[in-house]
Short mmCIF file of C-alpha atoms in Angstrom, two decimals:
data_model
loop_
_atom_site.label_atom_id
_atom_site.label_comp_id
_atom_site.label_asym_id
_atom_site.label_seq_id
_atom_site.Cartn_x
_atom_site.Cartn_y
_atom_site.Cartn_z
CA MET E 329 -57.93 48.97 37.90
CA VAL E 330 -59.31 45.56 36.69
CA ASP E 331 -58.95 42.86 39.33
CA SER E 332 -59.10 38.84 38.51
CA GLU E 333 -61.30 36.40 39.85
CA LEU E 334 -58.36 34.67 40.99
CA GLY E 335 -55.88 35.17 43.56
CA ARG E 336 -55.41 38.25 45.80
CA ARG E 337 -56.70 41.16 45.38
CA ARG E 338 -53.98 44.27 43.72
CA LYS E 339 -52.52 46.26 46.50
CA TYR E 340 -51.44 49.13 43.93
CA CYS E 341 -53.47 50.48 40.93
CA LYS E 342 -50.38 50.94 39.12
CA ARG E 343 -46.87 50.27 38.65
CA SER E 344 -45.67 53.45 39.41
CA CYS E 345 -48.03 53.53 42.78
CA ARG E 346 -46.12 50.61 43.69
CA GLN E 347 -42.96 52.27 42.75
CA ARG E 348 -43.80 55.47 44.92
CA ALA E 349 -44.59 53.14 47.69
CA TYR E 350 -41.57 51.29 47.80
CA GLU E 351 -39.55 54.91 47.48
CA GLN E 352 -41.23 55.90 50.36
CA ARG E 353 -40.63 52.91 52.60
CA THR E 354 -36.87 52.60 51.49
CA LEU E 355 -36.44 56.57 52.10
CA LEU E 356 -37.35 55.91 55.65
CA GLU E 357 -35.18 52.93 56.31
CA GLY E 358 -32.36 53.78 58.94
CA THR E 359 -33.92 56.53 60.09
CA SER E 360 -36.02 56.96 63.30
CA ILE E 361 -38.94 58.48 61.33
CA PRO E 362 -41.96 56.57 61.49
CA ALA E 363 -43.23 55.23 58.60
CA ASP E 364 -46.86 57.31 59.18
CA ALA E 365 -45.09 60.34 60.20
CA VAL E 366 -46.29 63.54 58.73
CA ILE E 367 -43.35 65.75 57.59
CA LEU E 368 -43.61 69.22 57.46
CA SER E 369 -41.36 72.17 56.75
CA ALA E 370 -40.81 74.84 59.31
CA ALA E 371 -42.84 77.34 57.37
CA GLU E 372 -46.16 74.93 57.26
CA ALA E 373 -45.70 74.09 60.74
CA ALA E 374 -45.72 78.02 61.68
CA ASP E 375 -48.45 78.55 59.32
CA PHE E 376 -50.39 75.43 60.85
CA GLY E 377 -50.08 77.05 64.26
CA ASP E 378 -51.06 80.47 63.36
CA ARG E 379 -54.23 78.55 62.01
CA MET E 380 -54.57 77.14 65.54
CA PHE E 381 -54.34 80.16 67.27
CA ALA E 382 -56.72 82.03 64.90
CA LEU E 383 -59.32 79.21 65.71
CA ARG E 384 -58.71 79.18 69.61
CA CYS E 385 -59.24 83.24 69.40
CA ALA E 386 -62.61 82.68 67.24
CA ALA E 387 -63.81 80.07 70.20
CA GLU E 388 -62.74 82.34 72.66
CA ASP E 389 -64.60 85.31 70.92
CA LEU E 390 -67.86 83.45 70.49
CA GLY E 391 -67.90 82.19 74.15
CA THR E 392 -67.10 85.47 75.10
CA ALA E 393 -70.45 86.70 72.80
CA VAL E 394 -72.71 84.00 74.75
CA ALA E 395 -71.51 85.00 77.93
CA GLU E 396 -72.43 88.32 77.45
CA ARG E 397 -75.69 87.10 75.82
CA ALA E 398 -74.97 88.86 72.42
CA ASP E 399 -77.85 89.17 69.89
CA HIS E 400 -78.58 86.12 67.56
CA ASP E 401 -76.99 88.17 64.43
CA VAL E 402 -73.73 88.72 66.27
CA LEU E 403 -73.33 85.11 67.25
CA ALA E 404 -74.55 83.46 63.77
CA GLU E 405 -71.31 86.00 62.54
CA LEU E 406 -69.00 84.49 64.94
CA THR E 407 -70.14 80.99 64.33
CA ASP E 408 -69.87 81.42 60.25
CA THR E 409 -66.14 82.63 61.26
CA LEU E 410 -65.22 79.93 63.60
CA LEU E 411 -66.42 77.35 61.27
CA GLU E 412 -64.50 79.02 58.29
CA LEU E 413 -61.36 79.20 60.30
CA ALA E 414 -61.83 75.63 61.38
CA LYS E 415 -62.18 74.46 57.59
CA GLU E 416 -59.11 76.31 56.96
CA ALA E 417 -57.05 74.83 59.85
CA GLU E 418 -57.87 71.19 59.06
CA LYS E 419 -55.79 71.18 55.78
CA LEU E 420 -52.27 70.58 56.53
CA ARG E 421 -50.64 71.33 52.94
#
């Protein structure tokens, strides 16, 4: 994307990007869906809920291990599992 020195900066890098933005705006016109909404299928929403549940369980496991004064190796393993699940959980699609 090459900007000229004069005038405003370009809002879109290509015509196709501008077209996609227009299509998204007009698709939502006349609906109660906010423009910044994220729409997930039922399967994607269920999968996200499952990942959140697994993440919560891993956090509870780690909390229990800390309360029981588990050894360092066990805590390290539980922490690694928690971090791995957190990385997976942040993906929406």
